[in-house]
Amino acid sequence: MTFDLFDSDDELPWQERPCEGLVILRRFACAAAPALMSAVADIAGQAPFRHMVTPGGYSMSVAMTCAGPLGWVTDAGGYRYQACDPETGQPWPAMPDSFGQLAQQAAAAAGFPGFVPDACLVNRYQPGAKMGLHQDKDETDMSWPIVSVSLGLPVVFQFGGPKRSDRPQRIVLEHGDVAVWGGSARLNYHGVLTLKAGQHPLTGSFRYNLTFRKAG
Ligand code: MD3
Ligand code: FE
C-alpha cells in the first residue's frame, strides 16, 4: 500500500507555508550541501569575502561575496548590482552549476518553474553577526522569487510584512533549509538575529546563506 497520509504534493510535511508567498523546503539542500560548500570555497578564492560598507558608513557584520553575471554591492555610493567585483576589478566568479540547479529545483518545487538566477549573494555569518530588518528591492523584476539556502549553524530569522512597522514573525533556519520568497512576500521586511557560537561538521563556526536572485 501507499502512505497516503497527505493527499497532495503541496501538503508534504517538509513544505511549510508560514505566510502568503513564502515556501520553506526543510532540508531540501542537505544532499547538495558538501558540493555547495566546495563551490563557495572556490568562489571565495577568486572573490574574497569582505565586510561591505553601507551608504551610511557602517561596516556590515556579515561577510559577503557573489557569483554569477551580477553581484550586489554597497558602498558610499549606495546599493546596486554590478558585473565586476569592486575589490578585484574582475567579473564575479561564474555561477556554479550546482548553484543554478539547486535554485531552479527549489523554485520549481515552490511554484516558480523556469527560474534562472543571474546573481548569487553569498553571506557568511560568524558569531555575533546579524542582519537588520530590510527589504530586497534592488532587483528589476519583482515577479521572480528570491531563493535562499541556509548552510551550517542555525539562526533565528525574522520576517515581517510590507511595512517596517509590521511585527515580524520568527523562525529558525537550519542547515539545508531552503526558503522561496515570491508573490506578495517578495518585498516583505526580513532580517537575521545575532548568530550564536557553535560548531557545524560542514561549516565549522560559520553560517552561510546563499540567495539566488534575478537581478537584471
Ligand atoms: C524575504 N539574507 O541577503 S535569507 C539578504 O539569511 C538576506 O543571509 C538573509 O536577507 C540571510 O538579503 C535572509 C532569506 C530571505 C532572502 C530574501 C528575501 C528572505 C526574504 C526577500 C524577501 C523577503
Ligand atoms: Fe534580504
mmCIF file of N, CA and C in Angstrom, residues 47-159:
data_model
loop_
_atom_site.group_PDB
_atom_site.id
_atom_site.type_symbol
_atom_site.label_atom_id
_atom_site.label_comp_id
_atom_site.label_asym_id
_atom_site.label_seq_id
_atom_site.Cartn_x
_atom_site.Cartn_y
_atom_site.Cartn_z
ATOM 1 N N ALA A 47 36.941 35.762 -5.454
ATOM 2 C CA ALA A 47 36.300 36.999 -4.978
ATOM 3 C C ALA A 47 36.184 36.871 -3.462
ATOM 4 N N PRO A 48 37.195 37.322 -2.716
ATOM 5 C CA PRO A 48 37.249 37.070 -1.265
ATOM 6 C C PRO A 48 36.047 37.659 -0.502
ATOM 7 N N PHE A 49 35.660 36.968 0.579
ATOM 8 C CA PHE A 49 34.664 37.534 1.485
ATOM 9 C C PHE A 49 35.170 38.875 1.989
ATOM 10 N N ARG A 50 34.244 39.831 2.088
ATOM 11 C CA ARG A 50 34.585 41.151 2.605
ATOM 12 C C ARG A 50 33.394 41.721 3.368
ATOM 13 N N HIS A 51 33.695 42.658 4.273
ATOM 14 C CA HIS A 51 32.649 43.351 5.022
ATOM 15 C C HIS A 51 32.376 44.660 4.298
ATOM 16 N N MET A 52 31.258 44.712 3.579
ATOM 17 C CA MET A 52 30.961 45.914 2.797
ATOM 18 C C MET A 52 30.467 47.023 3.715
ATOM 19 N N VAL A 53 30.563 48.240 3.202
ATOM 20 C CA VAL A 53 30.191 49.422 3.975
ATOM 21 C C VAL A 53 28.875 49.969 3.429
ATOM 22 N N THR A 54 27.941 50.240 4.340
ATOM 23 C CA THR A 54 26.631 50.770 3.925
ATOM 24 C C THR A 54 26.783 52.227 3.479
ATOM 25 N N PRO A 55 25.769 52.717 2.750
ATOM 26 C CA PRO A 55 25.826 54.133 2.350
ATOM 27 C C PRO A 55 25.945 55.060 3.566
ATOM 28 N N GLY A 56 25.438 54.620 4.721
ATOM 29 C CA GLY A 56 25.533 55.420 5.941
ATOM 30 C C GLY A 56 26.892 55.349 6.630
ATOM 31 N N GLY A 57 27.795 54.513 6.113
ATOM 32 C CA GLY A 57 29.156 54.473 6.640
ATOM 33 C C GLY A 57 29.432 53.360 7.639
ATOM 34 N N TYR A 58 28.475 52.427 7.828
ATOM 35 C CA TYR A 58 28.689 51.315 8.757
ATOM 36 C C TYR A 58 29.212 50.086 8.028
ATOM 37 N N SER A 59 30.173 49.410 8.642
ATOM 38 C CA SER A 59 30.680 48.157 8.087
ATOM 39 C C SER A 59 29.726 47.034 8.468
ATOM 40 N N MET A 60 29.306 46.218 7.505
ATOM 41 C CA MET A 60 28.357 45.143 7.787
ATOM 42 C C MET A 60 29.033 44.026 8.574
ATOM 43 N N SER A 61 28.305 43.445 9.540
ATOM 44 C CA SER A 61 28.899 42.351 10.323
ATOM 45 C C SER A 61 28.934 41.049 9.528
ATOM 46 N N VAL A 62 28.076 40.935 8.525
ATOM 47 C CA VAL A 62 28.057 39.765 7.647
ATOM 48 C C VAL A 62 29.106 39.965 6.552
ATOM 49 N N ALA A 63 29.953 38.953 6.321
ATOM 50 C CA ALA A 63 30.919 39.000 5.218
ATOM 51 C C ALA A 63 30.235 38.478 3.956
ATOM 52 N N MET A 64 30.528 39.088 2.812
ATOM 53 C CA MET A 64 29.817 38.746 1.570
ATOM 54 C C MET A 64 30.752 38.563 0.387
ATOM 55 N N THR A 65 30.305 37.720 -0.536
ATOM 56 C CA THR A 65 30.873 37.676 -1.872
ATOM 57 C C THR A 65 29.734 37.284 -2.818
ATOM 58 N N CYS A 66 30.016 37.214 -4.105
ATOM 59 C CA CYS A 66 28.945 36.965 -5.076
ATOM 60 C C CYS A 66 29.437 36.057 -6.187
ATOM 61 N N ALA A 67 28.477 35.450 -6.879
ATOM 62 C CA ALA A 67 28.766 34.676 -8.089
ATOM 63 C C ALA A 67 27.664 34.937 -9.105
ATOM 64 N N GLY A 68 28.042 34.781 -10.372
ATOM 65 C CA GLY A 68 27.071 34.985 -11.449
ATOM 66 C C GLY A 68 27.352 36.260 -12.209
ATOM 67 N N PRO A 69 26.563 36.518 -13.272
ATOM 68 C CA PRO A 69 26.794 37.708 -14.103
ATOM 69 C C PRO A 69 26.690 39.025 -13.333
ATOM 70 N N LEU A 70 25.883 39.037 -12.271
ATOM 71 C CA LEU A 70 25.735 40.261 -11.477
ATOM 72 C C LEU A 70 26.014 39.970 -10.005
ATOM 73 N N GLY A 71 26.580 40.952 -9.330
ATOM 74 C CA GLY A 71 26.812 40.844 -7.888
ATOM 75 C C GLY A 71 26.290 42.087 -7.192
ATOM 76 N N TRP A 72 25.851 41.888 -5.941
ATOM 77 C CA TRP A 72 25.293 43.008 -5.171
ATOM 78 C C TRP A 72 26.422 43.681 -4.405
ATOM 79 N N VAL A 73 26.464 45.000 -4.463
ATOM 80 C CA VAL A 73 27.470 45.742 -3.708
ATOM 81 C C VAL A 73 26.823 46.908 -2.975
ATOM 82 N N THR A 74 27.460 47.304 -1.889
ATOM 83 C CA THR A 74 27.100 48.547 -1.206
ATOM 84 C C THR A 74 28.385 49.286 -0.873
ATOM 85 N N ASP A 75 28.306 50.611 -0.995
ATOM 86 C CA ASP A 75 29.432 51.475 -0.633
ATOM 87 C C ASP A 75 28.862 52.881 -0.413
ATOM 88 N N ALA A 76 29.723 53.863 -0.318
ATOM 89 C CA ALA A 76 29.245 55.225 -0.062
ATOM 90 C C ALA A 76 28.284 55.695 -1.157
ATOM 91 N N GLY A 77 28.386 55.096 -2.347
ATOM 92 C CA GLY A 77 27.522 55.487 -3.458
ATOM 93 C C GLY A 77 26.145 54.853 -3.434
ATOM 94 N N GLY A 78 25.899 53.909 -2.537
ATOM 95 C CA GLY A 78 24.578 53.277 -2.438
ATOM 96 C C GLY A 78 24.622 51.783 -2.665
ATOM 97 N N TYR A 79 23.420 51.201 -2.819
ATOM 98 C CA TYR A 79 23.266 49.763 -3.075
ATOM 99 C C TYR A 79 23.018 49.548 -4.566
ATOM 100 N N ARG A 80 23.623 48.543 -5.169
ATOM 101 C CA ARG A 80 23.362 48.247 -6.585
ATOM 102 C C ARG A 80 23.907 46.879 -6.966
ATOM 103 N N TYR A 81 23.506 46.419 -8.140
ATOM 104 C CA TYR A 81 24.119 45.236 -8.748
ATOM 105 C C TYR A 81 25.105 45.693 -9.797
ATOM 106 N N GLN A 82 26.243 45.013 -9.880
ATOM 107 C CA GLN A 82 27.198 45.311 -10.947
ATOM 108 C C GLN A 82 27.936 44.058 -11.377
ATOM 109 N N ALA A 83 28.505 44.088 -12.596
ATOM 110 C CA ALA A 83 29.119 42.909 -13.214
ATOM 111 C C ALA A 83 30.500 42.600 -12.646
ATOM 112 N N CYS A 84 31.181 43.595 -12.078
ATOM 113 C CA CYS A 84 32.549 43.376 -11.593
ATOM 114 C C CYS A 84 32.635 43.534 -10.088
ATOM 115 N N ASP A 85 33.557 42.781 -9.508
ATOM 116 C CA ASP A 85 33.880 42.869 -8.089
ATOM 117 C C ASP A 85 34.705 44.132 -7.855
ATOM 118 N N PRO A 86 34.231 45.063 -7.054
ATOM 119 C CA PRO A 86 34.996 46.304 -6.838
ATOM 120 C C PRO A 86 36.363 46.056 -6.186
ATOM 121 N N GLU A 87 36.511 44.932 -5.469
ATOM 122 C CA GLU A 87 37.796 44.643 -4.801
ATOM 123 C C GLU A 87 38.871 44.219 -5.794
ATOM 124 N N THR A 88 38.485 43.485 -6.818
ATOM 125 C CA THR A 88 39.467 42.938 -7.771
ATOM 126 C C THR A 88 39.386 43.592 -9.148
ATOM 127 N N GLY A 89 38.286 44.279 -9.435
ATOM 128 C CA GLY A 89 38.073 44.827 -10.767
ATOM 129 C C GLY A 89 37.703 43.778 -11.809
ATOM 130 N N GLN A 90 37.612 42.523 -11.368
ATOM 131 C CA GLN A 90 37.308 41.405 -12.283
ATOM 132 C C GLN A 90 35.817 41.079 -12.251
ATOM 133 N N PRO A 91 35.310 40.425 -13.324
ATOM 134 C CA PRO A 91 33.925 39.924 -13.253
ATOM 135 C C PRO A 91 33.772 38.984 -12.053
ATOM 136 N N TRP A 92 32.579 38.930 -11.476
ATOM 137 C CA TRP A 92 32.313 37.987 -10.394
ATOM 138 C C TRP A 92 32.538 36.559 -10.901
ATOM 139 N N PRO A 93 32.916 35.626 -10.063
ATOM 140 C CA PRO A 93 33.059 34.224 -10.491
ATOM 141 C C PRO A 93 31.753 33.714 -11.105
ATOM 142 N N ALA A 94 31.885 32.788 -12.037
ATOM 143 C CA ALA A 94 30.702 32.227 -12.695
ATOM 144 C C ALA A 94 29.798 31.543 -11.666
ATOM 145 N N MET A 95 28.512 31.493 -11.980
ATOM 146 C CA MET A 95 27.543 30.755 -11.151
ATOM 147 C C MET A 95 27.825 29.261 -11.305
ATOM 148 N N PRO A 96 28.205 28.565 -10.219
ATOM 149 C CA PRO A 96 28.457 27.117 -10.356
ATOM 150 C C PRO A 96 27.181 26.381 -10.786
ATOM 151 N N ASP A 97 27.342 25.324 -11.568
ATOM 152 C CA ASP A 97 26.179 24.522 -11.999
ATOM 153 C C ASP A 97 25.382 24.024 -10.802
ATOM 154 N N SER A 98 26.109 23.607 -9.735
ATOM 155 C CA SER A 98 25.427 23.090 -8.540
ATOM 156 C C SER A 98 24.509 24.156 -7.939
ATOM 157 N N PHE A 99 24.890 25.424 -8.025
ATOM 158 C CA PHE A 99 24.055 26.522 -7.513
ATOM 159 C C PHE A 99 22.805 26.679 -8.377
ATOM 160 N N GLY A 100 23.043 26.815 -9.691
ATOM 161 C CA GLY A 100 21.934 27.078 -10.604
ATOM 162 C C GLY A 100 20.891 25.976 -10.556
ATOM 163 N N GLN A 101 21.363 24.718 -10.504
ATOM 164 C CA GLN A 101 20.439 23.583 -10.497
ATOM 165 C C GLN A 101 19.598 23.566 -9.227
ATOM 166 N N LEU A 102 20.247 23.754 -8.081
ATOM 167 C CA LEU A 102 19.501 23.722 -6.826
ATOM 168 C C LEU A 102 18.463 24.841 -6.776
ATOM 169 N N ALA A 103 18.873 26.045 -7.190
ATOM 170 C CA ALA A 103 17.948 27.188 -7.163
ATOM 171 C C ALA A 103 16.751 26.927 -8.067
ATOM 172 N N GLN A 104 17.011 26.364 -9.234
ATOM 173 C CA GLN A 104 15.927 26.095 -10.183
ATOM 174 C C GLN A 104 14.979 25.034 -9.640
ATOM 175 N N GLN A 105 15.532 23.968 -9.041
ATOM 176 C CA GLN A 105 14.698 22.896 -8.486
ATOM 177 C C GLN A 105 13.847 23.403 -7.321
ATOM 178 N N ALA A 106 14.445 24.214 -6.459
ATOM 179 C CA ALA A 106 13.698 24.728 -5.306
ATOM 180 C C ALA A 106 12.588 25.667 -5.765
ATOM 181 N N ALA A 107 12.908 26.552 -6.700
ATOM 182 C CA ALA A 107 11.891 27.489 -7.196
ATOM 183 C C ALA A 107 10.741 26.713 -7.834
ATOM 184 N N ALA A 108 11.068 25.682 -8.623
ATOM 185 C CA ALA A 108 10.020 24.889 -9.278
ATOM 186 C C ALA A 108 9.146 24.198 -8.232
ATOM 187 N N ALA A 109 9.775 23.647 -7.179
ATOM 188 C CA ALA A 109 9.012 22.968 -6.121
ATOM 189 C C ALA A 109 8.057 23.931 -5.422
ATOM 190 N N ALA A 110 8.401 25.214 -5.435
ATOM 191 C CA ALA A 110 7.564 26.222 -4.766
ATOM 192 C C ALA A 110 6.613 26.912 -5.733
ATOM 193 N N GLY A 111 6.597 26.462 -7.002
ATOM 194 C CA GLY A 111 5.630 27.014 -7.941
ATOM 195 C C GLY A 111 6.171 28.054 -8.898
ATOM 196 N N PHE A 112 7.518 28.134 -9.009
ATOM 197 C CA PHE A 112 8.127 29.068 -9.952
ATOM 198 C C PHE A 112 9.033 28.333 -10.936
ATOM 199 N N PRO A 113 8.454 27.606 -11.904
ATOM 200 C CA PRO A 113 9.289 26.905 -12.882
ATOM 201 C C PRO A 113 10.054 27.904 -13.759
ATOM 202 N N GLY A 114 11.227 27.467 -14.247
ATOM 203 C CA GLY A 114 11.987 28.296 -15.188
ATOM 204 C C GLY A 114 12.788 29.404 -14.543
ATOM 205 N N PHE A 115 13.055 29.307 -13.251
ATOM 206 C CA PHE A 115 13.844 30.340 -12.563
ATOM 207 C C PHE A 115 15.324 30.189 -12.920
ATOM 208 N N VAL A 116 15.872 31.202 -13.559
ATOM 209 C CA VAL A 116 17.297 31.210 -13.920
ATOM 210 C C VAL A 116 17.932 32.445 -13.274
ATOM 211 N N PRO A 117 18.528 32.267 -12.092
ATOM 212 C CA PRO A 117 19.091 33.423 -11.402
ATOM 213 C C PRO A 117 20.321 33.955 -12.145
ATOM 214 N N ASP A 118 20.511 35.269 -12.080
ATOM 215 C CA ASP A 118 21.722 35.861 -12.649
ATOM 216 C C ASP A 118 22.638 36.414 -11.558
ATOM 217 N N ALA A 119 22.267 36.221 -10.300
ATOM 218 C CA ALA A 119 23.104 36.688 -9.193
ATOM 219 C C ALA A 119 22.944 35.740 -8.012
ATOM 220 N N CYS A 120 24.047 35.402 -7.385
ATOM 221 C CA CYS A 120 24.004 34.702 -6.103
ATOM 222 C C CYS A 120 24.825 35.493 -5.108
ATOM 223 N N LEU A 121 24.165 35.974 -4.065
ATOM 224 C CA LEU A 121 24.849 36.661 -2.970
ATOM 225 C C LEU A 121 25.173 35.610 -1.907
ATOM 226 N N VAL A 122 26.440 35.505 -1.552
ATOM 227 C CA VAL A 122 26.892 34.534 -0.551
ATOM 228 C C VAL A 122 27.195 35.299 0.734
ATOM 229 N N ASN A 123 26.403 35.027 1.780
ATOM 230 C CA ASN A 123 26.601 35.683 3.074
ATOM 231 C C ASN A 123 27.282 34.720 4.032
ATOM 232 N N ARG A 124 28.257 35.225 4.777
ATOM 233 C CA ARG A 124 28.930 34.401 5.793
ATOM 234 C C ARG A 124 28.797 35.081 7.151
ATOM 235 N N TYR A 125 28.154 34.353 8.079
ATOM 236 C CA TYR A 125 27.933 34.870 9.437
ATOM 237 C C TYR A 125 28.903 34.206 10.390
ATOM 238 N N GLN A 126 29.647 35.014 11.145
ATOM 239 C CA GLN A 126 30.427 34.494 12.252
ATOM 240 C C GLN A 126 29.653 34.827 13.541
ATOM 241 N N PRO A 127 29.983 34.184 14.680
ATOM 242 C CA PRO A 127 29.246 34.500 15.906
ATOM 243 C C PRO A 127 29.221 36.018 16.142
ATOM 244 N N GLY A 128 28.051 36.536 16.477
ATOM 245 C CA GLY A 128 27.889 37.974 16.679
ATOM 246 C C GLY A 128 27.351 38.698 15.461
ATOM 247 N N ALA A 129 27.458 38.083 14.278
ATOM 248 C CA ALA A 129 26.973 38.753 13.061
ATOM 249 C C ALA A 129 25.449 38.715 13.005
ATOM 250 N N LYS A 130 24.857 39.743 12.423
ATOM 251 C CA LYS A 130 23.406 39.809 12.268
ATOM 252 C C LYS A 130 23.092 40.648 11.046
ATOM 253 N N MET A 131 21.807 40.616 10.665
ATOM 254 C CA MET A 131 21.363 41.465 9.561
ATOM 255 C C MET A 131 20.062 42.111 9.960
ATOM 256 N N GLY A 132 20.048 43.415 10.025
ATOM 257 C CA GLY A 132 18.861 44.150 10.455
ATOM 258 C C GLY A 132 17.719 44.032 9.456
ATOM 259 N N LEU A 133 16.517 44.392 9.904
ATOM 260 C CA LEU A 133 15.329 44.310 9.036
ATOM 261 C C LEU A 133 15.521 45.189 7.806
ATOM 262 N N HIS A 134 15.269 44.617 6.646
ATOM 263 C CA HIS A 134 15.411 45.354 5.384
ATOM 264 C C HIS A 134 14.505 44.718 4.332
ATOM 265 N N GLN A 135 14.348 45.398 3.206
ATOM 266 C CA GLN A 135 13.691 44.830 2.022
ATOM 267 C C GLN A 135 14.746 44.585 0.959
ATOM 268 N N ASP A 136 14.519 43.574 0.116
ATOM 269 C CA ASP A 136 15.382 43.366 -1.051
ATOM 270 C C ASP A 136 14.665 43.992 -2.236
ATOM 271 N N LYS A 137 15.103 45.175 -2.626
ATOM 272 C CA LYS A 137 14.362 45.879 -3.696
ATOM 273 C C LYS A 137 15.287 46.472 -4.735
ATOM 274 N N ASP A 138 16.500 45.928 -4.846
ATOM 275 C CA ASP A 138 17.442 46.429 -5.853
ATOM 276 C C ASP A 138 17.366 45.638 -7.159
ATOM 277 N N GLU A 139 16.461 44.634 -7.203
ATOM 278 C CA GLU A 139 16.308 43.820 -8.402
ATOM 279 C C GLU A 139 15.276 44.489 -9.317
ATOM 280 N N THR A 140 15.378 44.220 -10.629
ATOM 281 C CA THR A 140 14.490 44.934 -11.556
ATOM 282 C C THR A 140 13.116 44.287 -11.684
ATOM 283 N N ASP A 141 13.049 42.952 -11.643
ATOM 284 C CA ASP A 141 11.785 42.257 -11.904
ATOM 285 C C ASP A 141 11.327 41.516 -10.659
ATOM 286 N N MET A 142 10.367 42.100 -9.942
ATOM 287 C CA MET A 142 9.915 41.524 -8.668
ATOM 288 C C MET A 142 8.962 40.341 -8.873
ATOM 289 N N SER A 143 8.687 39.964 -10.130
ATOM 290 C CA SER A 143 7.817 38.815 -10.343
ATOM 291 C C SER A 143 8.573 37.496 -10.138
ATOM 292 N N TRP A 144 9.913 37.544 -10.135
ATOM 293 C CA TRP A 144 10.686 36.344 -9.802
ATOM 294 C C TRP A 144 10.925 36.270 -8.301
ATOM 295 N N PRO A 145 10.966 35.067 -7.763
ATOM 296 C CA PRO A 145 11.198 34.936 -6.318
ATOM 297 C C PRO A 145 12.678 35.129 -5.980
ATOM 298 N N ILE A 146 12.962 35.173 -4.692
ATOM 299 C CA ILE A 146 14.326 35.002 -4.202
ATOM 300 C C ILE A 146 14.373 33.640 -3.526
ATOM 301 N N VAL A 147 15.395 32.861 -3.844
ATOM 302 C CA VAL A 147 15.584 31.536 -3.253
ATOM 303 C C VAL A 147 16.750 31.635 -2.284
ATOM 304 N N SER A 148 16.538 31.258 -1.030
ATOM 305 C CA SER A 148 17.577 31.352 -0.012
ATOM 306 C C SER A 148 17.921 29.976 0.543
ATOM 307 N N VAL A 149 19.202 29.681 0.638
ATOM 308 C CA VAL A 149 19.690 28.383 1.101
ATOM 309 C C VAL A 149 20.541 28.605 2.349
ATOM 310 N N SER A 150 20.160 27.977 3.454
ATOM 311 C CA SER A 150 20.901 28.103 4.711
ATOM 312 C C SER A 150 21.836 26.911 4.891
ATOM 313 N N LEU A 151 23.079 27.194 5.262
ATOM 314 C CA LEU A 151 24.086 26.146 5.433
ATOM 315 C C LEU A 151 24.835 26.357 6.736
ATOM 316 N N GLY A 152 25.023 25.277 7.499
ATOM 317 C CA GLY A 152 25.818 25.357 8.719
ATOM 318 C C GLY A 152 24.986 25.683 9.944
ATOM 319 N N LEU A 153 25.506 26.563 10.796
ATOM 320 C CA LEU A 153 24.859 26.846 12.078
ATOM 321 C C LEU A 153 23.448 27.402 11.883
ATOM 322 N N PRO A 154 22.537 27.045 12.813
ATOM 323 C CA PRO A 154 21.174 27.585 12.743
ATOM 324 C C PRO A 154 21.119 29.041 13.191
ATOM 325 N N VAL A 155 20.066 29.716 12.760
ATOM 326 C CA VAL A 155 19.897 31.117 13.151
ATOM 327 C C VAL A 155 18.403 31.416 13.266
ATOM 328 N N VAL A 156 18.075 32.431 14.043
ATOM 329 C CA VAL A 156 16.684 32.893 14.113
ATOM 330 C C VAL A 156 16.494 33.955 13.035
ATOM 331 N N PHE A 157 15.537 33.662 12.166
ATOM 332 C CA PHE A 157 15.228 34.539 11.059
ATOM 333 C C PHE A 157 13.942 35.282 11.379
ATOM 334 N N GLN A 158 13.882 36.552 11.005
ATOM 335 C CA GLN A 158 12.697 37.372 11.246
ATOM 336 C C GLN A 158 12.083 37.775 9.926
ATOM 337 N N PHE A 159 10.798 37.597 9.772
ATOM 338 C CA PHE A 159 10.143 38.173 8.605
ATOM 339 C C PHE A 159 8.868 38.886 8.990
#
